[in-house]
Tab-separated table of C-alpha atoms in Angstrom:
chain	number	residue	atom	x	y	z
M	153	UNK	CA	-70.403	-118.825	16.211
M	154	UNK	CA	-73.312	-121.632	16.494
M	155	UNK	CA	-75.617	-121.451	14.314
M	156	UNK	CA	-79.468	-123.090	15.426
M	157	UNK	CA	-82.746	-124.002	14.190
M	158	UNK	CA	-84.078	-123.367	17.213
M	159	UNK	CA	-85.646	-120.381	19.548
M	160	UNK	CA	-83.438	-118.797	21.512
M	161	UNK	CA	-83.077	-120.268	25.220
M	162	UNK	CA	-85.200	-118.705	28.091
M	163	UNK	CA	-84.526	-115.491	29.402
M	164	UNK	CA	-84.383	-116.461	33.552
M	165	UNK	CA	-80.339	-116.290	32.763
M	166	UNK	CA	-79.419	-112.962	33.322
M	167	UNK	CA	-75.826	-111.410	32.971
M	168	UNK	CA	-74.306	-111.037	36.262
M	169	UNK	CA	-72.556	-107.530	35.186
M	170	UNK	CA	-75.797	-104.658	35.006
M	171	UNK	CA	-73.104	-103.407	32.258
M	172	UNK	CA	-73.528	-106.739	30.282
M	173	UNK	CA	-76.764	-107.104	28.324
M	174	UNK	CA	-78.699	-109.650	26.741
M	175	UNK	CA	-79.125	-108.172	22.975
M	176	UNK	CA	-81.315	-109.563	20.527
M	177	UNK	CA	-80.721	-108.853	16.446
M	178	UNK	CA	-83.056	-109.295	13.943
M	179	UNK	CA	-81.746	-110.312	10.490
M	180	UNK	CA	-77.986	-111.254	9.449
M	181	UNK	CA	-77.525	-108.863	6.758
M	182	UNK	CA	-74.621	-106.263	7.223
M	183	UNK	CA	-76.662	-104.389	9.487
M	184	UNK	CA	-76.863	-107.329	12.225
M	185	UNK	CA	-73.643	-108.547	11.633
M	186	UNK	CA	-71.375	-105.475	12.698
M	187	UNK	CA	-73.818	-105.007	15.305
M	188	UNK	CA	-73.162	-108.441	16.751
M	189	UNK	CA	-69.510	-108.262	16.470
M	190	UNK	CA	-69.157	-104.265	18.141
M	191	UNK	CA	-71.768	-105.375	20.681
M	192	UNK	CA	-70.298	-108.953	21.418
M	193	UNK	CA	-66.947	-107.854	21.156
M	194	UNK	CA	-67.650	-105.517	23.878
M	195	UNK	CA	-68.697	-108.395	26.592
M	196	UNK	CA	-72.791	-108.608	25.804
M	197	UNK	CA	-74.542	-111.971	24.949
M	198	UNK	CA	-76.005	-111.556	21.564
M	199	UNK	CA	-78.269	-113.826	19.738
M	200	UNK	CA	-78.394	-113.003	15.872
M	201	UNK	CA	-82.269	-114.247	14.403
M	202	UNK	CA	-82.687	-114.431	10.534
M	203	UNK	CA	-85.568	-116.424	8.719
M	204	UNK	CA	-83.488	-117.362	5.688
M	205	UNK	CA	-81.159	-120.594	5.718
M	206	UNK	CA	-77.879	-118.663	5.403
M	207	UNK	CA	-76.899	-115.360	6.537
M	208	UNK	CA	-75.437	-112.358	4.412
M	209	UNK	CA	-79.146	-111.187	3.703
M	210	UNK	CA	-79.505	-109.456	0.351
M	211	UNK	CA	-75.314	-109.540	0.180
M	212	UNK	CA	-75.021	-113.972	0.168
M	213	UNK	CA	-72.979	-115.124	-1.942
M	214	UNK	CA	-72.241	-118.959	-2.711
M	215	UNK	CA	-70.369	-120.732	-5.043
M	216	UNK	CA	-72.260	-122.686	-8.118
M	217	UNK	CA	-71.953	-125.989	-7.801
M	218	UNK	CA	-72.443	-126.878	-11.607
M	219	UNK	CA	-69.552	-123.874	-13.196
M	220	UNK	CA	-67.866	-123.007	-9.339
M	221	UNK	CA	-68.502	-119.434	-10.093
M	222	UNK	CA	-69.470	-117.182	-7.370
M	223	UNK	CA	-73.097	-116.316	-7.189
M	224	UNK	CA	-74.217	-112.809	-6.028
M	225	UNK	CA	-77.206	-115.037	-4.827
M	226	UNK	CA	-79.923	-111.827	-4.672
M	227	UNK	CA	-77.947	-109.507	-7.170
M	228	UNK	CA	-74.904	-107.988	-7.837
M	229	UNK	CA	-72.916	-106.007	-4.856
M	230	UNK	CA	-69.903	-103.823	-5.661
M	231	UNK	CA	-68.443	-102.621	-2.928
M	232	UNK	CA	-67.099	-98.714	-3.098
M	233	UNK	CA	-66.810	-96.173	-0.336
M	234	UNK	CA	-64.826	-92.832	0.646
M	235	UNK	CA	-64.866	-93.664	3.837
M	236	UNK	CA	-61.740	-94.913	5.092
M	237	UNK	CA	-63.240	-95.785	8.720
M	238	UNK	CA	-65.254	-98.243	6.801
M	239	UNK	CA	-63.121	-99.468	4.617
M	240	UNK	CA	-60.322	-100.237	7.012
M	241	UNK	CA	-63.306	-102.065	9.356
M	242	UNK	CA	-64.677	-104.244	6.828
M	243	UNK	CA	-61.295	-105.626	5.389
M	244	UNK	CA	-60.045	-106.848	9.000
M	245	UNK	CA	-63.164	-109.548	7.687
M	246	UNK	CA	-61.722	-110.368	4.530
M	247	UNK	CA	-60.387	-109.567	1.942
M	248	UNK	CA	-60.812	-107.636	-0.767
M	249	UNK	CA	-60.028	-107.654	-4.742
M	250	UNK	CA	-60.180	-104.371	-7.066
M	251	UNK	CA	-62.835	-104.048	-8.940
M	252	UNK	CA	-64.342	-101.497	-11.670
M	253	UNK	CA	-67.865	-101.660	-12.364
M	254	UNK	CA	-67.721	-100.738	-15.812
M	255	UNK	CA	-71.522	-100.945	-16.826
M	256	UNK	CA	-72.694	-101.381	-20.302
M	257	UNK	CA	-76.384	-100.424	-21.403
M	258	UNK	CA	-77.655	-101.577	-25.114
M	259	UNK	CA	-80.761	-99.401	-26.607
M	260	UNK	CA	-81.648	-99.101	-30.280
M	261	UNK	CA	-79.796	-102.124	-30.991
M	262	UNK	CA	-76.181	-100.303	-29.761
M	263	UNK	CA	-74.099	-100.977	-26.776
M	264	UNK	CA	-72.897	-97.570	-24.842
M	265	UNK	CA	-71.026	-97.576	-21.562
M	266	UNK	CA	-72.945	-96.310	-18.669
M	267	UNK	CA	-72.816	-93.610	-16.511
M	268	UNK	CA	-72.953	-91.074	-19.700
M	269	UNK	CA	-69.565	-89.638	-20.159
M	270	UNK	CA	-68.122	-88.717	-23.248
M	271	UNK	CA	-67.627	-91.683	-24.937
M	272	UNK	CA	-71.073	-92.896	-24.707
M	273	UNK	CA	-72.301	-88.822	-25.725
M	274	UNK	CA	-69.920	-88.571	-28.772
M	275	UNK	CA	-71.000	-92.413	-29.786
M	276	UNK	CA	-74.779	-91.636	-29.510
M	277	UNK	CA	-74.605	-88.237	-31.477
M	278	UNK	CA	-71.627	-89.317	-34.020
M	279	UNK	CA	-69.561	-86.395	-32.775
M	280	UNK	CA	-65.777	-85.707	-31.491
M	281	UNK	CA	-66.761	-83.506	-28.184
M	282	UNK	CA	-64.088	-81.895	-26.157
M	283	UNK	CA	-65.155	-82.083	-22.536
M	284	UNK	CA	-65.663	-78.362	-22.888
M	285	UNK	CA	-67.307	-79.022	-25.831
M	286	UNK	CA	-69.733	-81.540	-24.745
M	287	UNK	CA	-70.702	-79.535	-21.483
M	288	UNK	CA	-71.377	-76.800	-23.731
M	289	UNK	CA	-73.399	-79.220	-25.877
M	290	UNK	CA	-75.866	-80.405	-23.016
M	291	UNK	CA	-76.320	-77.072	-22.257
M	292	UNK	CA	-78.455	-76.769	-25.862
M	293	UNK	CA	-79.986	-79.743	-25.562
M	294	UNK	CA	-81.585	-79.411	-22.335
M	295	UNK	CA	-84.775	-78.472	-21.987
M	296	UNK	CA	-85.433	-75.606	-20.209
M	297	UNK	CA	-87.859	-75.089	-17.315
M	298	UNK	CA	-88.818	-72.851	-14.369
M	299	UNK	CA	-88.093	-73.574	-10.433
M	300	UNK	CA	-86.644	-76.942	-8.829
M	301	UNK	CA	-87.553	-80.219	-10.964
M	302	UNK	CA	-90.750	-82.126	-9.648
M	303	UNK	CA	-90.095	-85.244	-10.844
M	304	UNK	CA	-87.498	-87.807	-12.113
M	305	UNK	CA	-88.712	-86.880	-16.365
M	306	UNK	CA	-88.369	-83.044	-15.633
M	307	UNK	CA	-85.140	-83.530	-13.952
M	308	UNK	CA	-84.169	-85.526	-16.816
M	309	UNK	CA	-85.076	-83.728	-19.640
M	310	UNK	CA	-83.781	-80.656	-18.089
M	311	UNK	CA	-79.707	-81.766	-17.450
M	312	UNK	CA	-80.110	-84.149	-20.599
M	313	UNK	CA	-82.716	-83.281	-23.455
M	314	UNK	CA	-85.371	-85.859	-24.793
M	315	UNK	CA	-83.198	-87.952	-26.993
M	316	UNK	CA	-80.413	-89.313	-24.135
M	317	UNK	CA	-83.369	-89.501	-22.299
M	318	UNK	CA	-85.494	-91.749	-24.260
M	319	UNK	CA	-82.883	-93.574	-24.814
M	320	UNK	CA	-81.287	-94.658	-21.536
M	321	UNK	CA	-83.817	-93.979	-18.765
M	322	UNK	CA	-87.500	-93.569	-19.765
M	323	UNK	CA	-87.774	-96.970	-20.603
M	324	UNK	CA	-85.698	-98.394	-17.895
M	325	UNK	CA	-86.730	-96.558	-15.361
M	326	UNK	CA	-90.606	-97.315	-16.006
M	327	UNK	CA	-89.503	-101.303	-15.800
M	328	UNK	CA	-87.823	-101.035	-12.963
M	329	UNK	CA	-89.891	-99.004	-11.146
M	330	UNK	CA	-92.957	-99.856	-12.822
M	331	UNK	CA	-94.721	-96.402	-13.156
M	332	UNK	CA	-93.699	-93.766	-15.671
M	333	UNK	CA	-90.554	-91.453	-14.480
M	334	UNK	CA	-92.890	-88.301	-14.468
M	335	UNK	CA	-94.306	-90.127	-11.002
M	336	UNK	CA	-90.877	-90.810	-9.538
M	337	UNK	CA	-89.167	-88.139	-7.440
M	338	UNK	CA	-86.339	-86.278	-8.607
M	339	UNK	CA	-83.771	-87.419	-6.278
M	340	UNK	CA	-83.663	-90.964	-8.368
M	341	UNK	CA	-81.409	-88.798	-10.936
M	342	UNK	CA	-79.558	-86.802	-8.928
M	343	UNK	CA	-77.622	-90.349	-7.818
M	344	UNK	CA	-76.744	-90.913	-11.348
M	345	UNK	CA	-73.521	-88.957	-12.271
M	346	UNK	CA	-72.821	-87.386	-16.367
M	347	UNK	CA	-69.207	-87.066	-16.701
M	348	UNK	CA	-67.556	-84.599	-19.691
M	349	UNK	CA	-64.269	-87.042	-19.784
M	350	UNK	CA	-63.943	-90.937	-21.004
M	351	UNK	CA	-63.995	-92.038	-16.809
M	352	UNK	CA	-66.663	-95.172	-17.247
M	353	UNK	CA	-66.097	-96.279	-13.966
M	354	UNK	CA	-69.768	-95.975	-12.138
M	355	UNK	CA	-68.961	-95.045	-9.060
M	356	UNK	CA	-66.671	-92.161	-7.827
M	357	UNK	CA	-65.816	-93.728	-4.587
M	358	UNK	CA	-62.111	-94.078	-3.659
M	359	UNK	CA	-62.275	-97.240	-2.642
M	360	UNK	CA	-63.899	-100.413	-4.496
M	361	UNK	CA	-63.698	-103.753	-4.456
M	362	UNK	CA	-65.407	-107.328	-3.874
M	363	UNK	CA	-64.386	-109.897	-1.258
M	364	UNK	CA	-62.184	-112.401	-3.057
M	365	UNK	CA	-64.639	-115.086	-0.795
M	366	UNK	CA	-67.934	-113.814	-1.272
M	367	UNK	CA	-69.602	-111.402	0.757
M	368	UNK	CA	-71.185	-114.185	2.952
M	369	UNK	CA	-67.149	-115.069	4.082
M	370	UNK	CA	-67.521	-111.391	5.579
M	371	UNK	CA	-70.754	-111.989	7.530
M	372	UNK	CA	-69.265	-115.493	9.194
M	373	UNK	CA	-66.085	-113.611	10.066
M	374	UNK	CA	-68.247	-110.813	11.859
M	375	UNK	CA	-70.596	-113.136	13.462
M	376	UNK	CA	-67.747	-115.734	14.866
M	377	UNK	CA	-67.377	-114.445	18.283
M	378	UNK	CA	-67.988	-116.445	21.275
M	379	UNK	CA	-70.903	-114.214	22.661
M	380	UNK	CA	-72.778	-114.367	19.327
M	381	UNK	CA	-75.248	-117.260	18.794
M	382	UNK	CA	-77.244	-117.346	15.078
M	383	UNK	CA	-80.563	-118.985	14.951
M	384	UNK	CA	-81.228	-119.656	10.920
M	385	UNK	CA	-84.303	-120.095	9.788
M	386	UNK	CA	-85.649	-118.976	13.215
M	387	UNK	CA	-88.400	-115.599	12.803
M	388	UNK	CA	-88.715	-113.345	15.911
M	389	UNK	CA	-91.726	-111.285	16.962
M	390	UNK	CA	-92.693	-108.287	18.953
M	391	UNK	CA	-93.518	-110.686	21.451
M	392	UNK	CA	-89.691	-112.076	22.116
M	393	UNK	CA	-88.924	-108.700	22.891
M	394	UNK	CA	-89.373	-109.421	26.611
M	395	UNK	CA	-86.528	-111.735	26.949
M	396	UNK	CA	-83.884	-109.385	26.276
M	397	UNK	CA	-82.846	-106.175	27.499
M	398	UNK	CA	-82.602	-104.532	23.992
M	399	UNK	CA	-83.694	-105.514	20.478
M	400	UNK	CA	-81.744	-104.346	17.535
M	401	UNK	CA	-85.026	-104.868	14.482
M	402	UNK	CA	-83.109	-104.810	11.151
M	403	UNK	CA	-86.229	-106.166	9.491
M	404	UNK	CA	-89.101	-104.598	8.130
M	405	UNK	CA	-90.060	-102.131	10.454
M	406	UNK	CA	-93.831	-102.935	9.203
M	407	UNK	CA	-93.544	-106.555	9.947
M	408	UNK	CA	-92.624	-105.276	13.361
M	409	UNK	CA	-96.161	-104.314	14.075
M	410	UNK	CA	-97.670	-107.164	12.341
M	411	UNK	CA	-98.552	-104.999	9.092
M	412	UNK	CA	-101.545	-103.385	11.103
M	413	UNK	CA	-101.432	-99.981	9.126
M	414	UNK	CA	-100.349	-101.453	6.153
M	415	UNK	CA	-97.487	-102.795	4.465
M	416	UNK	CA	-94.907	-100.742	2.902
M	417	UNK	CA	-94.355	-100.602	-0.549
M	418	UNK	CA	-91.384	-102.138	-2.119
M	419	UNK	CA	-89.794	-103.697	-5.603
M	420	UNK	CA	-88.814	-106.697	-5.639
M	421	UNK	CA	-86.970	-108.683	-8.394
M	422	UNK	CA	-86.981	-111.832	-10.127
M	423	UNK	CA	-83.677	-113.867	-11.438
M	424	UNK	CA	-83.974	-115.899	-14.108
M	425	UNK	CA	-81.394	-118.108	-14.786
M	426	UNK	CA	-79.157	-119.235	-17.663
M	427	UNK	CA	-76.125	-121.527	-17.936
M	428	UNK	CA	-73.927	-121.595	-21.121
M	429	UNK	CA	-70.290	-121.914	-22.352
M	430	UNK	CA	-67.343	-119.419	-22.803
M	431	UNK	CA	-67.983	-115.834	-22.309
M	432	UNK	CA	-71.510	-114.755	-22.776
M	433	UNK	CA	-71.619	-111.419	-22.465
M	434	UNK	CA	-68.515	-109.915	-22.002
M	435	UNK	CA	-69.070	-107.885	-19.030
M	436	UNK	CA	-70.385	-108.287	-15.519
M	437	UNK	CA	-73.791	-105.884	-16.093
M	438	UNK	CA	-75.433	-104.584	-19.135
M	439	UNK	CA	-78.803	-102.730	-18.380
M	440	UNK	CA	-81.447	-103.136	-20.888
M	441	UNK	CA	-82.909	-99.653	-21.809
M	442	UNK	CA	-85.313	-100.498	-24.705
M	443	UNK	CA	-89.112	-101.077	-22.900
M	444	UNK	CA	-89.704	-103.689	-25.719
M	445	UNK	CA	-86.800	-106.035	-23.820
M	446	UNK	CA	-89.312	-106.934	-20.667
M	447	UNK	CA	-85.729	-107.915	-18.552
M	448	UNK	CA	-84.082	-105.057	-16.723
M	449	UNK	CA	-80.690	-106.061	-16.629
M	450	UNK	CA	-78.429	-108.935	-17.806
M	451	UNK	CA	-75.295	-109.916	-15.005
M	452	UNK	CA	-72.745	-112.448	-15.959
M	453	UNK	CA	-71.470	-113.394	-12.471
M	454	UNK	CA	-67.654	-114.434	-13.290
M	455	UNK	CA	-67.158	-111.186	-14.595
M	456	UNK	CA	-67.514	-110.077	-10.992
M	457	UNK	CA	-64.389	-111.938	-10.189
M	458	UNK	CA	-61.734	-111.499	-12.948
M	459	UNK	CA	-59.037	-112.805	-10.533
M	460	UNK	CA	-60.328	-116.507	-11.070
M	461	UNK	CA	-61.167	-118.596	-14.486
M	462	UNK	CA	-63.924	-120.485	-15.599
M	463	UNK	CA	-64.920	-122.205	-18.435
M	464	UNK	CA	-68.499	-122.119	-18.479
M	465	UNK	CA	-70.482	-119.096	-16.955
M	466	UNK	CA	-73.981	-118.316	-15.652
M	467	UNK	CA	-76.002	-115.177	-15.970
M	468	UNK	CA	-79.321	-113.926	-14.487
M	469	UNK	CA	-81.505	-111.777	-16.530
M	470	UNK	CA	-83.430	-109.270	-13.897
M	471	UNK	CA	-86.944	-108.575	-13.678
M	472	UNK	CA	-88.615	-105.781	-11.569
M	473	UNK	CA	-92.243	-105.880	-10.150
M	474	UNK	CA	-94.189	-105.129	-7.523
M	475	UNK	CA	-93.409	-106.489	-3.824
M	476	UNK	CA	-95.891	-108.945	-2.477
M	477	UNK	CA	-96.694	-111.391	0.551
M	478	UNK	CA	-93.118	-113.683	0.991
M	479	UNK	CA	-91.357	-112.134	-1.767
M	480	UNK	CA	-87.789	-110.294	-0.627
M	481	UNK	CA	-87.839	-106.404	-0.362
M	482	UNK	CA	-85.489	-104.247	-2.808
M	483	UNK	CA	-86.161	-101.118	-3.221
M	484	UNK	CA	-88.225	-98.823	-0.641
M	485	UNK	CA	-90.711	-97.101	-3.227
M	486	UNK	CA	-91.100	-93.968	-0.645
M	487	UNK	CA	-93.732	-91.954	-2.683
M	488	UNK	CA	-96.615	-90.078	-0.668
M	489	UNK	CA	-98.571	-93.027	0.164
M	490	UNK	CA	-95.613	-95.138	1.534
M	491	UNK	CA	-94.026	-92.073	3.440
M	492	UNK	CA	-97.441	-91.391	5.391
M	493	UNK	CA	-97.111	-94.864	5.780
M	494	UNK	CA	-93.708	-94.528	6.925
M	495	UNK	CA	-94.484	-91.819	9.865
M	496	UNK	CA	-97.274	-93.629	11.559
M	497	UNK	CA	-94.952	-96.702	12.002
M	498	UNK	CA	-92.152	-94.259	12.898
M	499	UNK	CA	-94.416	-92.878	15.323
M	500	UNK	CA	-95.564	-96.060	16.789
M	501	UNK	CA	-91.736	-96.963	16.982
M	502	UNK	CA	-90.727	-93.757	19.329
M	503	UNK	CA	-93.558	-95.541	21.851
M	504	UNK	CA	-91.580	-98.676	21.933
M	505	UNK	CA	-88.707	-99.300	24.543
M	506	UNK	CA	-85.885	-101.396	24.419
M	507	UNK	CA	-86.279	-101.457	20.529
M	508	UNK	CA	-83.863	-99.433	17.751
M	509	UNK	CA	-84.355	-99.680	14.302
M	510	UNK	CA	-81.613	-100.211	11.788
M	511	UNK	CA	-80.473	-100.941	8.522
M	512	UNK	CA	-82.625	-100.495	4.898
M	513	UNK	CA	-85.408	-102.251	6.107
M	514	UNK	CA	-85.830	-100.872	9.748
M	515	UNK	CA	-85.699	-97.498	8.609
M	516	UNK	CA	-87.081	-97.610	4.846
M	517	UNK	CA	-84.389	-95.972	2.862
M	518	UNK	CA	-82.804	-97.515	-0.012
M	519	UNK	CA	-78.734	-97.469	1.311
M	520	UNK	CA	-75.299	-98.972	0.326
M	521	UNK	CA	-73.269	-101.605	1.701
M	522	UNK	CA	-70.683	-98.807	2.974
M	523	UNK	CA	-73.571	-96.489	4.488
M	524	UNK	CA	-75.420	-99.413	6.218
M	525	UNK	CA	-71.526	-100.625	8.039
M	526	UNK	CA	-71.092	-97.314	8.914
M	527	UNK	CA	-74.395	-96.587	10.551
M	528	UNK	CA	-74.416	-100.024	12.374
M	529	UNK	CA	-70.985	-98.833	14.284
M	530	UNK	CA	-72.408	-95.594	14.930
M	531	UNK	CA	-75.585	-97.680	16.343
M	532	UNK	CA	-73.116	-99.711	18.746
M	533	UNK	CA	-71.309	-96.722	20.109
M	534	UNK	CA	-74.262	-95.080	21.067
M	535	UNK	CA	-75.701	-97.850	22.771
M	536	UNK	CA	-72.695	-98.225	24.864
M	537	UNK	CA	-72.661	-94.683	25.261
M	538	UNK	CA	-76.279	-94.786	26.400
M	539	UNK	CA	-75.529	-98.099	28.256
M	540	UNK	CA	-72.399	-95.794	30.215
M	541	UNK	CA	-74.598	-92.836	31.299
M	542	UNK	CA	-77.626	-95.096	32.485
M	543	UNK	CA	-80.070	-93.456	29.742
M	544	UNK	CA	-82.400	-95.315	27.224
M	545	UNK	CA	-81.233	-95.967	24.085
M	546	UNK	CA	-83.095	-94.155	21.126
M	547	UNK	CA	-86.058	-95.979	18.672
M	548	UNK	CA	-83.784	-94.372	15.856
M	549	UNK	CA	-80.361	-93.292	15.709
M	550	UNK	CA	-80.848	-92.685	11.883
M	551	UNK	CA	-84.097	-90.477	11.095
M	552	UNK	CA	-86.003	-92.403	8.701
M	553	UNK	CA	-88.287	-89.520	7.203
């Protein structure tokens, strides 16, 4: 792998073989990064283009030079899948160390654990629920309504009542989304799991873990191929497109067009951070759910790793707002405005050849490490499928509306 500061060289030097293209690939997130290695492992000449000094994306990792912890440098990242496709793939990379995310959440001065299981229902009501019990018990409490919830409070209120409610998400959700649930969609809740047994572990996936190197190890080992070339700190434009036979864009698809319709809406978040001594928390993430606490979220980053030891520690208390100009992209709002958005530059897209959009920001969805992996091999083995029978390749091969 060589990584540049420079554009990529001219385009006059063609691959002998038809078969053999010359690929571009926006950003070096996950996305880019299997791409590159399927696509250069299979014989084409791939150049990898990312405007940030590093690669990784929203998944770099580095270690602190002050403490030597390891920094989730834009947020945490747990790793957890089902599927074993993916998870056999992405440990030939690296490997990996088991880990539980075992979030905590504190709201009227009490710490719970999160997702709400029984502990944290029998703690917040002083009671000694069965599981039967306690499924028996939300079924009380929740208020009733008529056809499909609208929004994120109805859906709420409905599996959950107004006091578990108020409590954990009304409050949280409105700072981290920064509009009250009642405008959010429904969908938001329907991720977030209540369990009627003591399981605190938040995700259900068999398999979870984080790379005992950092996620950023991962990205190198993907990229290190002798038909991949990475040009850091190196944008590329509509206009490069030219100089390659295909264009993998797993960057904003609005930047694509230059923001002419608009700009999608995202959130974006701010770290601020803290060094201190010892232990300061006690556990890698513990959400803030009181809307008097202006921070989202509190993450103590050696508690990411428990398989190393440090003496001091750093933490990063989280911030949501509004995505503007420079600032990095989280979370794809997708409400009416951004999805009519959304299908003009979808539409626009379908016009283009020799372009596919991938990954969270090429296609506007809000996805997991494990989803964006898988759909990046799918993306390669269509494109050699495509290559095979002499057809174009698609805009998308995942629908982004």
């Amino acid at each position: 792998m060589s990584t540049l500061s420079h554009p990529a060289p001219a385009a006059d030097a063609r691959p002998a073989d038809a078969r053999r293209q010359r690929i571009a690939i926006v950003g070096a997130g996950f996305s880019g990064a299997v791409l590159a290695q399927e696509l250069g492992r299979a014989g084409h000449e791939v150049d990898v283009f990312d405007t940030r000094p590093h690669v990784g994306g929203n998944c770099h990792t580095a270690r602190d030079d002050a403490t030597g912890v390891m920094l989730h440098t834009y947020g945490p990242h747990i790793f957890h899948t089902s599927n074993q496709v993916v998870w056999d793939y992405i440990r030939r990379f690296g490997e990996f160390m088991p880990f539980v995310n075992r979030v905590k959440a504190l709201t009227g001065g009490r710490v719970f654990s999160l997702p709400l299981n029984l502990l944290t229902i029998n703690q917040f009501f002083g009671k000694t629920f069965s599981p039967r019990e306690a499924e028996a018990f939300f079924a009380q409490i929740g208020e009733p309504g008529e056809g499909e919830p609208q929004n994120f409070e109805e859906q709420a209120l409905r599996l959950m009542g107004r006091a578990l409610y108020d409590a954990f998400f009304a409050g949280y959700t409105t700072k981290q989304w920064g509009m009250p649930p009642s405008a959010l969609p429904a969908s938001i809740l329907k991720r977030l799991p209540v369990r009627f047994n003591y399981d605190d572990n938040y995700y259900a996936s068999h398999y979870q873990g984080i790379p005992r190197d950092g996620y950023t190890a991962i990205v190198q080992n993907l990229l290190d191929l002798p038909t991949v070339s990475v040009h850091l700190e190196t944008p590329f434009h509509r206009s490069d497109a030219p100089r390659y036979d295909h264009v993998f864009c797993s960057g904003p698809i609005d930047a694509w067009f230059g923001y002419d319709e608009g700009r999608l809406g995202y959130r974006t978040l701010d770290f601020v951070r803290e060094d201190h001594g010892g232990d300061y928390q006690g556990n890698a993430v513990i959400n803030y759910c009181d809307p008097s606490v202006p921070w989202t979220r509190i993450s103590e980053h050696k508690h990411f790793a428990p398989w190393e030891q440090h003496a001091d520690t750093v933490v990063f208390k989280e911030y949501s707002r509004l995505c503007e100009g420079t600032d990095t992209p989280y979370y794809p709002i997708r409400l009416v405005k951004e999805k009519s958005l959304l299908a003009r530059y979808v539409e626009r897209a379908r016009q283009e050849r020799g372009v596919t959009f991938v990954g969270r920001l090429g296609t506007y969805r809000y996805i997991d490490m494990h989803v964006t992996i898988a759909e990046a091999l799918d993306t390669a083995q269509r494109f050699q499928e495509r290559l095979s029978a002499g057809a174009a390749m698609e805009s998308f091969v995942v629908e982004p509306l």
